[in-house]
Coordinates of C-alpha atoms and ligand atoms in Angstrom, one line a residue:
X287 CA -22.4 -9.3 13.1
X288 CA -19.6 -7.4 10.5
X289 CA -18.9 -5.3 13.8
X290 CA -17.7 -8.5 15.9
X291 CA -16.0 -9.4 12.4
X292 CA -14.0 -6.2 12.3
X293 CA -12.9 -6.5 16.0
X294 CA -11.2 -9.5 15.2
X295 CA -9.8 -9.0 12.5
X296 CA -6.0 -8.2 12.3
X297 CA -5.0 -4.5 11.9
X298 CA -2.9 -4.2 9.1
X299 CA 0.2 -1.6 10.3
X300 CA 0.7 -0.9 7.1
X301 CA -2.7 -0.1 6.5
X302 CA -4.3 0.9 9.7
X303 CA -7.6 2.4 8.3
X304 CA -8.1 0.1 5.7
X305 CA -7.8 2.2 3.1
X306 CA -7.9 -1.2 0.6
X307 CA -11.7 -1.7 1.0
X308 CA -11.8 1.4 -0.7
X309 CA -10.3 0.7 -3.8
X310 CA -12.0 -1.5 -6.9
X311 CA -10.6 -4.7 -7.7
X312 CA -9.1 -3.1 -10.5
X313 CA -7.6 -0.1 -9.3
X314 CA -6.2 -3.0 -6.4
X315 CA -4.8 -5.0 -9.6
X316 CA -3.2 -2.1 -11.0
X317 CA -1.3 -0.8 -7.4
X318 CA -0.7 -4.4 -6.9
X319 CA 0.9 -4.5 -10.4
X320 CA 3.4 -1.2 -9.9
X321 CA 3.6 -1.9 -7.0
X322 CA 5.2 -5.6 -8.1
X323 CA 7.4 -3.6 -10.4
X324 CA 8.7 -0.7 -8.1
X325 CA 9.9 -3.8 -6.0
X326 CA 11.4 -6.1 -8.6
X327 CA 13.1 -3.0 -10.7
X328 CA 13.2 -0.2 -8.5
X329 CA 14.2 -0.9 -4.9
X330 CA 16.7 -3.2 -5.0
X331 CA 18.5 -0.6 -7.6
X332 CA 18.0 3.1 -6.6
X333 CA 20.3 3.7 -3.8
X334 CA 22.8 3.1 -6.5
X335 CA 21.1 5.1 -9.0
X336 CA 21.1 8.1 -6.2
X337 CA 24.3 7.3 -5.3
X338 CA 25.8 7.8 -8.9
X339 CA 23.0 10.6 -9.9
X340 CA 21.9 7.9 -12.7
X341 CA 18.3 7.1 -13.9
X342 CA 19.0 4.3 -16.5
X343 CA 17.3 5.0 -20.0
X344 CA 16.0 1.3 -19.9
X345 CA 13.0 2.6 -17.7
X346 CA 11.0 4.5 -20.0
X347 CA 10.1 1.3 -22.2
X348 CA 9.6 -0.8 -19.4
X349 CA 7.2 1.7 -17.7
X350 CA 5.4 2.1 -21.6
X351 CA 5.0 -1.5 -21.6
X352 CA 3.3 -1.0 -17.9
X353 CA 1.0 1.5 -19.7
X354 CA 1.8 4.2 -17.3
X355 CA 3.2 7.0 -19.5
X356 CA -0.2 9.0 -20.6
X357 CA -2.1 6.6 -18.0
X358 CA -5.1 8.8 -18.0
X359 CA -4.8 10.1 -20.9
X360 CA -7.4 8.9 -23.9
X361 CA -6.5 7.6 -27.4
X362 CA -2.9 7.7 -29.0
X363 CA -1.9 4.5 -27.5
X364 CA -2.5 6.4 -24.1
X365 CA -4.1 3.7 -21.5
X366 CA -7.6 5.7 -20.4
X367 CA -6.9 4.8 -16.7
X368 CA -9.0 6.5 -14.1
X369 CA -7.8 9.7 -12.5
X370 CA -7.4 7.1 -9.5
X371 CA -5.9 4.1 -11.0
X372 CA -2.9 7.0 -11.9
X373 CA -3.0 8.0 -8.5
X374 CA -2.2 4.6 -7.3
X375 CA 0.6 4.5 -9.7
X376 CA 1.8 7.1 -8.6
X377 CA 1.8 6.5 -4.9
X378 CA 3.8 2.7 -5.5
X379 CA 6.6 4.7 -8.1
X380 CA 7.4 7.6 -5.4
X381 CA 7.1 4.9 -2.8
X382 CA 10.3 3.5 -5.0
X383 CA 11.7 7.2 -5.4
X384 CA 10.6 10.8 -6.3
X385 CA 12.6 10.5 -9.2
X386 CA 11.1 7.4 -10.5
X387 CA 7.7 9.6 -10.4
X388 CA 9.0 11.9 -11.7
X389 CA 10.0 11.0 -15.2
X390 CA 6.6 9.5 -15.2
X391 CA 5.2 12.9 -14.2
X392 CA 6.7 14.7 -16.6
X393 CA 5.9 12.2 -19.7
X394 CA 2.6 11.7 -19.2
X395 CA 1.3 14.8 -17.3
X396 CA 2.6 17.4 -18.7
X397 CA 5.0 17.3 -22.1
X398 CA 2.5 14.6 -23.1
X399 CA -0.9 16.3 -21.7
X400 CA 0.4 19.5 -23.2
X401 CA 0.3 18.1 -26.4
X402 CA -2.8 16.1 -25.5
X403 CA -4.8 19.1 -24.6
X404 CA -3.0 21.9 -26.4
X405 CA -1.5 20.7 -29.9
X406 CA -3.1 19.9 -33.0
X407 CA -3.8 16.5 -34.7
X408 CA -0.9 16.1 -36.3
X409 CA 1.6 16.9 -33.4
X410 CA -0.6 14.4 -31.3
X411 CA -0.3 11.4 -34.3
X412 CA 3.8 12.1 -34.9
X413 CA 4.7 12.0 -30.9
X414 CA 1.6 10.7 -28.3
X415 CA 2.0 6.9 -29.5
X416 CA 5.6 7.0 -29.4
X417 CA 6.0 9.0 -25.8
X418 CA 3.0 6.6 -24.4
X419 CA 5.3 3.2 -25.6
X420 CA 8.4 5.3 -23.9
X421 CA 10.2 5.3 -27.2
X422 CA 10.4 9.2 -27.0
X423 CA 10.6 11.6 -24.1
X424 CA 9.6 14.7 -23.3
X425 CA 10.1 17.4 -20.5
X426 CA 8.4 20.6 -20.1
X427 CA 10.4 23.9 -20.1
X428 CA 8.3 26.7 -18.0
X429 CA 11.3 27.7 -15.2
X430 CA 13.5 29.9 -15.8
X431 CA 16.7 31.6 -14.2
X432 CA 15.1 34.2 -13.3
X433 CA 11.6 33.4 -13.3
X434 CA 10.1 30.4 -11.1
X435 CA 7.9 31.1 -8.6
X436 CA 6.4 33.7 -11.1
X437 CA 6.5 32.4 -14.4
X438 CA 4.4 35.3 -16.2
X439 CA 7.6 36.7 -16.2
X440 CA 9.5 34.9 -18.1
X441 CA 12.4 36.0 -20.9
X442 CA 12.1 33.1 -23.1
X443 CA 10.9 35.0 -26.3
X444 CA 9.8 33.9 -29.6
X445 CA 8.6 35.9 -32.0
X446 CA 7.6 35.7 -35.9
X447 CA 9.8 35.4 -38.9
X448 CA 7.5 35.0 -42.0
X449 CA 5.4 31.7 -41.3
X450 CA 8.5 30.6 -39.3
X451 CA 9.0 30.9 -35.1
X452 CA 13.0 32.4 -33.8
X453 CA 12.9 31.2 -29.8
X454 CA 15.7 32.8 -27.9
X455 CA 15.9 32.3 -24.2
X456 CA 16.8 29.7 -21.3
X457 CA 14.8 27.6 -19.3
X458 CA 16.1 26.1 -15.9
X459 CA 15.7 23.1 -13.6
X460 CA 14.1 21.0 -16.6
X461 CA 13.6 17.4 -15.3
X462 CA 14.7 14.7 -18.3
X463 CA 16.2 17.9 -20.2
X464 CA 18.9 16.3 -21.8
X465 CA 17.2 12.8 -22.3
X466 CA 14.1 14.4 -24.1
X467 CA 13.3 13.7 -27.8
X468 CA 11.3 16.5 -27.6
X469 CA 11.1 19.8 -25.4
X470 CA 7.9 21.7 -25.2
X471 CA 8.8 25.0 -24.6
X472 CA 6.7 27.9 -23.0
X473 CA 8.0 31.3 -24.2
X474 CA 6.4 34.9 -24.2
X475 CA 5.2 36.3 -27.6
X476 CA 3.4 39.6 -29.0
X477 CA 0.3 37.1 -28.7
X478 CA 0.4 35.9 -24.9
X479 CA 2.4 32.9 -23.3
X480 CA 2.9 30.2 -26.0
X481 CA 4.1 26.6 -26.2
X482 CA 6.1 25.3 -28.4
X483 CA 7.8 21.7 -29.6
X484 CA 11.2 21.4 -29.8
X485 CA 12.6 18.4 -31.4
X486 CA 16.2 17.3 -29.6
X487 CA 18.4 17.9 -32.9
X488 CA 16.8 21.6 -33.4
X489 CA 19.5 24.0 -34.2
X490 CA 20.2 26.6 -31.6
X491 CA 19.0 24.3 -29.3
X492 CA 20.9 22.4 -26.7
X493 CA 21.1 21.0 -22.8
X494 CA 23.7 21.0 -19.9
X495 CA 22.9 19.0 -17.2
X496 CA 22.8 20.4 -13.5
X497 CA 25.1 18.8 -11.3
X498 CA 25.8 18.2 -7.4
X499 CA 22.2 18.2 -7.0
X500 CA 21.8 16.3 -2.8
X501 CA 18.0 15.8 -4.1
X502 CA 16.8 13.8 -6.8
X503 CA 19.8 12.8 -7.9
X504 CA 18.2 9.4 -9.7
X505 CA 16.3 12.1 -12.0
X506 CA 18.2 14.0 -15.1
X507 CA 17.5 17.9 -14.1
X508 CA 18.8 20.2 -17.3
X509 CA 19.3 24.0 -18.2
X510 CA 18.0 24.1 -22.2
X511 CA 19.4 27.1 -24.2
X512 CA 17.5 28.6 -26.9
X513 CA 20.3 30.3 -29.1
X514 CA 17.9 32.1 -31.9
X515 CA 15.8 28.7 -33.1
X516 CA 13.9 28.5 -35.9
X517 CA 10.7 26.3 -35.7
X518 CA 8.2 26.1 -38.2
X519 CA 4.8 27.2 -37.5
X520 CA 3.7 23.6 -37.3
X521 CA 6.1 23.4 -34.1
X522 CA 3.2 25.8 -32.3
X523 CA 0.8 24.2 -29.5
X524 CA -1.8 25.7 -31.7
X525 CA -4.4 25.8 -28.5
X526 CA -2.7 27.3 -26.0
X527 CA -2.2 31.1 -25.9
X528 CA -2.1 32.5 -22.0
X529 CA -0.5 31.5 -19.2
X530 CA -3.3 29.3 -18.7
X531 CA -1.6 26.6 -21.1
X532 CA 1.2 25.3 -18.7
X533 CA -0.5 26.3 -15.7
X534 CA -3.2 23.7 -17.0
X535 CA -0.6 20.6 -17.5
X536 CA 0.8 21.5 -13.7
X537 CA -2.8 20.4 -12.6
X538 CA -2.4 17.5 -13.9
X539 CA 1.6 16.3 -12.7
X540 CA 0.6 18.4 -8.8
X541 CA -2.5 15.6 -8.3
X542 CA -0.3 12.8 -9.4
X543 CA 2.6 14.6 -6.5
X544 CA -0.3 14.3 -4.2
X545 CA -0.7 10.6 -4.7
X546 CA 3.2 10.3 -4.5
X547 CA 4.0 12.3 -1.4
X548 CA 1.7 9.6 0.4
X549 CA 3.4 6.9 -1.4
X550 CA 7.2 8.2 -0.1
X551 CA 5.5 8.6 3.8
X552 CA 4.3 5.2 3.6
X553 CA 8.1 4.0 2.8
X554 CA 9.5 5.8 5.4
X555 CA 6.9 4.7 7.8
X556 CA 7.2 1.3 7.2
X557 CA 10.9 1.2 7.2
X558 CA 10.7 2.7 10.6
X559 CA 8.4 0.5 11.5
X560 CA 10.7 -2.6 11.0
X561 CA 13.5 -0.9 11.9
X562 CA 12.1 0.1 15.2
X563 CA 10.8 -3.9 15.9
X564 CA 14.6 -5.0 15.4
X565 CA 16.7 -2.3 17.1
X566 CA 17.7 -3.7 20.4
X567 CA 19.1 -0.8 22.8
X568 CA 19.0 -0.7 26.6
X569 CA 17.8 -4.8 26.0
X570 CA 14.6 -4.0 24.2
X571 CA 13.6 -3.4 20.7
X572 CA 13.4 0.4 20.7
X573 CA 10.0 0.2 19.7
X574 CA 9.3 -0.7 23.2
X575 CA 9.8 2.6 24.1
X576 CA 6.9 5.1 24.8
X577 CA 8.6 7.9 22.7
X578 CA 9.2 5.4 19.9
X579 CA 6.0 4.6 19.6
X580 CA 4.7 8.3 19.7
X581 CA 6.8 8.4 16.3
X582 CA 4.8 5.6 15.1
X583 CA 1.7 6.9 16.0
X584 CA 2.3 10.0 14.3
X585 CA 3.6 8.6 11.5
X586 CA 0.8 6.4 10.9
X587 CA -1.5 8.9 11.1
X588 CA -0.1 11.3 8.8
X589 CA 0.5 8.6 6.4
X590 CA -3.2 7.0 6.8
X591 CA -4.5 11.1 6.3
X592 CA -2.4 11.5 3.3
X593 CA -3.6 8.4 1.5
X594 CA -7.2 9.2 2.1
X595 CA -6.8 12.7 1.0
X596 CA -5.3 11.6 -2.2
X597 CA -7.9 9.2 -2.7
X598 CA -10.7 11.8 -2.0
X599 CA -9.0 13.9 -4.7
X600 CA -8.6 11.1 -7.0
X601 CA -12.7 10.8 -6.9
X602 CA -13.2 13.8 -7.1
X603 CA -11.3 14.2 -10.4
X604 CA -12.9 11.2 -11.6
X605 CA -16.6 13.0 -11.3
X606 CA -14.8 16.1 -13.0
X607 CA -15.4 18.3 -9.9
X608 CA -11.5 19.1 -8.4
X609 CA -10.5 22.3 -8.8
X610 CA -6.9 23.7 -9.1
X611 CA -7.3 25.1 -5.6
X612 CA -8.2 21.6 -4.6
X613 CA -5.0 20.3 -5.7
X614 CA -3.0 22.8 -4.2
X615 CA -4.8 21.8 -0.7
X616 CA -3.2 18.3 -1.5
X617 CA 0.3 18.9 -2.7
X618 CA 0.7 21.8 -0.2
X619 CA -0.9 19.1 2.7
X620 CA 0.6 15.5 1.8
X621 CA 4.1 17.2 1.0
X622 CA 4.7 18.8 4.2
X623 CA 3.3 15.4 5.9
X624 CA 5.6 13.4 3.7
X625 CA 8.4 15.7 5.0
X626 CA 7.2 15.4 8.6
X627 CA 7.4 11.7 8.5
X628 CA 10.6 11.1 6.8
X629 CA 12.5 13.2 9.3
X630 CA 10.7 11.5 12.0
X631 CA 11.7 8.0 10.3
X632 CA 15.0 9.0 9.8
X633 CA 15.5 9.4 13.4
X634 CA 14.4 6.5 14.6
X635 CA 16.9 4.5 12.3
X636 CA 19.3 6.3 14.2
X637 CA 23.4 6.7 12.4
X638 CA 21.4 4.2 10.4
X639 CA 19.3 6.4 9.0
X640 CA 21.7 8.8 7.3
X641 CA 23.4 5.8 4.9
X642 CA 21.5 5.0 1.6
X643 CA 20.9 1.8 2.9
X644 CA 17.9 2.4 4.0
X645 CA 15.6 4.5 2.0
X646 CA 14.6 7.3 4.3
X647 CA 17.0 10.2 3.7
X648 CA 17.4 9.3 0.4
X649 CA 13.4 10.0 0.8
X650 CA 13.6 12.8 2.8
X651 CA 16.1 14.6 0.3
X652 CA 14.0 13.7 -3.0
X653 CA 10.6 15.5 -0.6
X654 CA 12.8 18.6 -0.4
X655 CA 12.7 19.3 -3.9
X656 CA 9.5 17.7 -4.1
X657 CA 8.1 20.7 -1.8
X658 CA 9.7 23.0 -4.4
X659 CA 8.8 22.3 -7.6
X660 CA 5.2 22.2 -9.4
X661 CA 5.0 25.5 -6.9
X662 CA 6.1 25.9 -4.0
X663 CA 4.7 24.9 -0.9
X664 CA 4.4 28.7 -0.2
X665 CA 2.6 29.3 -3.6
X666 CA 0.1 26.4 -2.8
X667 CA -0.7 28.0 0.7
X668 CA -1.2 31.4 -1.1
X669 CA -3.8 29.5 -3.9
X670 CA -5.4 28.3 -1.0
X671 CA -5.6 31.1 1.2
X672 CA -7.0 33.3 -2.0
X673 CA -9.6 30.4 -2.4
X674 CA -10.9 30.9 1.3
X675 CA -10.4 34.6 1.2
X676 CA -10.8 35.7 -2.1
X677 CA -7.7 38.1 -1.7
X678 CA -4.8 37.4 -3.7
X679 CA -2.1 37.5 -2.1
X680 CA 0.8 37.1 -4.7
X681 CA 1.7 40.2 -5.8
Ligands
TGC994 P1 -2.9 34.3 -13.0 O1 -3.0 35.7 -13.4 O2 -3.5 33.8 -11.7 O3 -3.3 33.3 -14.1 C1 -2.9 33.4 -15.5 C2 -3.9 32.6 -16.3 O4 -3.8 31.2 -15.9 C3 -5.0 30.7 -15.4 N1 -4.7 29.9 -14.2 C4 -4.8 28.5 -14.3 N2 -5.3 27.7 -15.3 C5 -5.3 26.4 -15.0 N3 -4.8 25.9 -13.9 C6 -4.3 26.7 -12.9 N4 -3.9 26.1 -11.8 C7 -4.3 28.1 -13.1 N5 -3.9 29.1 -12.3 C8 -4.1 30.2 -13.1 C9 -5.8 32.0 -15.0 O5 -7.2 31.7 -15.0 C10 -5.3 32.9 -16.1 O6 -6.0 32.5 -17.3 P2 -6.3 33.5 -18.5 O7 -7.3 32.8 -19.4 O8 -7.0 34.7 -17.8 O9 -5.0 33.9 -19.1 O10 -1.3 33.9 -12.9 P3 -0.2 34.5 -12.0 O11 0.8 35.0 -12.9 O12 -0.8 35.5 -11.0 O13 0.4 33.2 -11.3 C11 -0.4 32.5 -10.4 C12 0.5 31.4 -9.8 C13 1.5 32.0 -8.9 C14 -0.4 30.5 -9.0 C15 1.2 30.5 -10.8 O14 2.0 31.3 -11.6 C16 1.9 29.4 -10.3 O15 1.4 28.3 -10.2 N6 3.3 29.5 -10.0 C17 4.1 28.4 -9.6 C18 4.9 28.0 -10.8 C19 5.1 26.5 -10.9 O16 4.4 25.7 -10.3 N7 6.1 26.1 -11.7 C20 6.3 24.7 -12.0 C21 7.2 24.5 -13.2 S1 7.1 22.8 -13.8 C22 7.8 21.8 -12.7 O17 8.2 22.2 -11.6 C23 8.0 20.4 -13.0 S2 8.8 19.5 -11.8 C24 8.2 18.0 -12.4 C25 8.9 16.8 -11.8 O18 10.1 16.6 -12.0 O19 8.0 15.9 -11.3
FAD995 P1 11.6 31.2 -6.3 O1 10.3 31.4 -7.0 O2 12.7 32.1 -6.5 O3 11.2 31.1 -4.7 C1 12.2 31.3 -3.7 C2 11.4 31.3 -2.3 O4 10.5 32.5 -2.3 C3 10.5 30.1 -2.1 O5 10.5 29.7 -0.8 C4 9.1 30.6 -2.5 O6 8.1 29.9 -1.9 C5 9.2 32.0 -2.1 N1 8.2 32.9 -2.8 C6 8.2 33.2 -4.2 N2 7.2 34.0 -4.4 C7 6.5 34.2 -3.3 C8 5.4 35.0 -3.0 N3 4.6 35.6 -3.9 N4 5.0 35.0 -1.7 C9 5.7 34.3 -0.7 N5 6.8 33.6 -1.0 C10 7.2 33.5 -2.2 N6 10.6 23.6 -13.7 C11 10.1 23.3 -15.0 O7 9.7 24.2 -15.7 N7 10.2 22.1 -15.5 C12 10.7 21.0 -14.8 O8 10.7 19.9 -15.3 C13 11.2 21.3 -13.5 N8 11.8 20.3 -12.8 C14 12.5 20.6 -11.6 C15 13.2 19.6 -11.0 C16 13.9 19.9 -9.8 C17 14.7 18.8 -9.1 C18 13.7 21.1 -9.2 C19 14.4 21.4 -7.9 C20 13.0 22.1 -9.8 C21 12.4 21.8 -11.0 N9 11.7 22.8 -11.7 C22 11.2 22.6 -13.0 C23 11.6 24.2 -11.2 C24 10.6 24.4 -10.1 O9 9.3 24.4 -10.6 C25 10.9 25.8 -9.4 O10 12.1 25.6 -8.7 C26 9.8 26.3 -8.6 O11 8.7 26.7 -9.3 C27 10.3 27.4 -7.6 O12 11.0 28.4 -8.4 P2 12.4 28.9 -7.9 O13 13.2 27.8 -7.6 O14 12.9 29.9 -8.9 O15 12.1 29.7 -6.5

């Protein structure tokens, strides 16, 4: 009976497998809801934003207000989502644009986990509620000039003066550098990799932004310099005091890429998709075309895979059983697939397809950095193949 049902039943293009079914009512409610959003404030907007490398400040509160800054985090005014329910989120915000996700990513999962799991009482009360409403922002400062790939060998020093902290050094490629009420800092001591909070008016400290960027342009990316600041100990992530401190928030912001790498395929997919239905050449709509539809095939399928490995994650992390390793089979999968589809899509929309009127190179530029930050896809390949051979292969 439910299999004559399910033959007759249309097949949604957009999604083939049916992914929904999967999903709770609520965790529908709360895609449905971003998903709303991304479409009211976000689409209609960003190729402007891109165009002019903006990434208006008026975001933050609105995406507070959303409860999606801290989403699964607990307490603090943070909204206790599921692991999956931020997933979601974050597949509808990079469906908008990378650099939507991407302030969100770097609020909630790792300035605001880092304080979350890593700083003491007080540092949580004075800065979680307010980053959760989007009143303050934060960005994470672990790259360096010199230093990315490999981030044990970073410069930044600090070192202690009495009861006080002097941090000297220079972080790189910070995303919402300039924008951030407060920095958190990861800099090399006598005592192991430690993190520390820099509020914006610190002396010593300041930001320059990086310019000409072709890749997320609607996303502030900053250099901070560290000339000689004095923190007080109070400024120290008390908790954290290896490598294993940042390395433990970049779990957190590569799932939610996983989630978001699906959600930037699906975009381009579906713009293809249309695109493909209304492009008349040779008298028929191109997707009439065996080769067109080849695209389409593979497009679906990489987008339908992508989706269903980021939900696997997603449960998985809700029964507290993904690893790191897991993630990196994620971010180093869906990315590359995202890639895949949005130069596929962008070819199929033709001269078309390199305008920001459409969204698929604006898509297809964001994946490239994307694939490079939170490590590389190289680096996630290497976690992986270390995982499945128990060789490391870094170094
Ligand atoms: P290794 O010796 O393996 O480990 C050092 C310590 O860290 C622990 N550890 C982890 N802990 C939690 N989660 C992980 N994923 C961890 N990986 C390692 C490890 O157990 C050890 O702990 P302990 O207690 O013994 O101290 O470290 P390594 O120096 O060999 O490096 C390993 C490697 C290459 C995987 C790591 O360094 C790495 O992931 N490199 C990539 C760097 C990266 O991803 N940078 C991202 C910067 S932030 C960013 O890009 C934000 S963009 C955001 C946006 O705009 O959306
Ligand atoms: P490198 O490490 O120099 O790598 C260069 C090439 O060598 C890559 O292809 C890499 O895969 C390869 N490679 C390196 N090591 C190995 C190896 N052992 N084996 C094989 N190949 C290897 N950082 C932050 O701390 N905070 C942020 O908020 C942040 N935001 C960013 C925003 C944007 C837009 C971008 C582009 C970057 C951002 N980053 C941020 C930095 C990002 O995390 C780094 O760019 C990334 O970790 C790679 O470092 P790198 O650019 O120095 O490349």
């Amino acid at each position: 009976m439910s299999s004559h049902a399910t033959v007759k039943a249309p097949l949604k293009p957009t999604d083939y497998l049916d992914i929904d079914r999967l999903l709770s009512d609520e965790e529908r409610m709360i895609r449905d809801t971003v998903r709303a959003w991304v479409g009211d404030r976000v689409v209609p907007n960003v190729g402007e934003w891109f165009e002019d490398a903006i990434l208006p400040g008026e975001l933050a509160p609105e995406l507070g207000k959303l409860g999606l800054l801290g989403m699964h985090l607990t307490g603090y005014g943070c909204a206790g989502a599921s692991a999956t329910a931020y997933g979601l989120a974050c597949m509808e915000l990079e469906a908008g644009d990378s650099g939507v996700r991407s302030l969100v990513s770097v609020q909630g999962s790792l300035a605001m986990f880092a304080i979350w799991r890593w700083g003491s009482e007080e540092q949580k009360q004075e800065w979680l509620p307010r980053m959760a409403a989007g009143e303050a922002i934060g960005c994470f400062g672990l790259t360096e000039p010199d230093s990315g790939s490999d981030p044990g060998s970073m410069r930044t020093r600090a070192r202690r003066d009495g009861s006080d902290w002097i941090l000297h050094g220079q972080k790189m490629w910070i995303t919402n550098g300039s924008v951030s009420d407060v920095a958190i800092v990861w800099a090399s001591t006598d005592e192991g990799v430690r993190g520390f909070l820099v509020p914006r008016d610190t002396p010593g400290f300041t930001t320059q932004d990086i310019h000409r960027k072709l890749s997320l342009r609607a996303s502030v990316t900053s250099e901070l310099l560290l000339d000689d600041v004095r923190l007080p100990a109070e400024a120290l992530l008390p908790e954290a005091t290896s490598l294993k401190g940042p390395l433990s928030c970049l779990n957190e912001a590569r799932y939610g890429i996983v989630w978001g790498a699906a959600g930037a395929a699906r975009a381009c997919f579906e713009a293809a998709l249309e695109y493909s239905k209304e492009r008349v050449q040779f008298d028929r709509p191109i997707a009439s075309f065996q080769i067109q539809q080849q695209k389409l095939a593979t497009m679906a399928l990489e987008v339908n895979r992508a989706t269903l490995l980021s939900l696997h994650l997603g449960r998985m992390k809700d029964a507290g059983v993904l690893r790191p390793e897991h993630v990196s089979m994620g971010k180093l999968g869906n990315v590359n697939a995202a890639l895949d589809v949005a130069r596929t899509a962008r070819q199929v929309l033709g001269a078309n397809g390199v305008t920001l009127e459409y969204p698929v190179i604006r898509h297809m530029n964001n994946l490239e950095s994307v694939v490079t930050y939170e490590g590389t896809a190289d680096v996630h390949a290497l976690v992986v193949g270390g995982a499945l051979t128990g060789i490391q292969a870094f170094r």
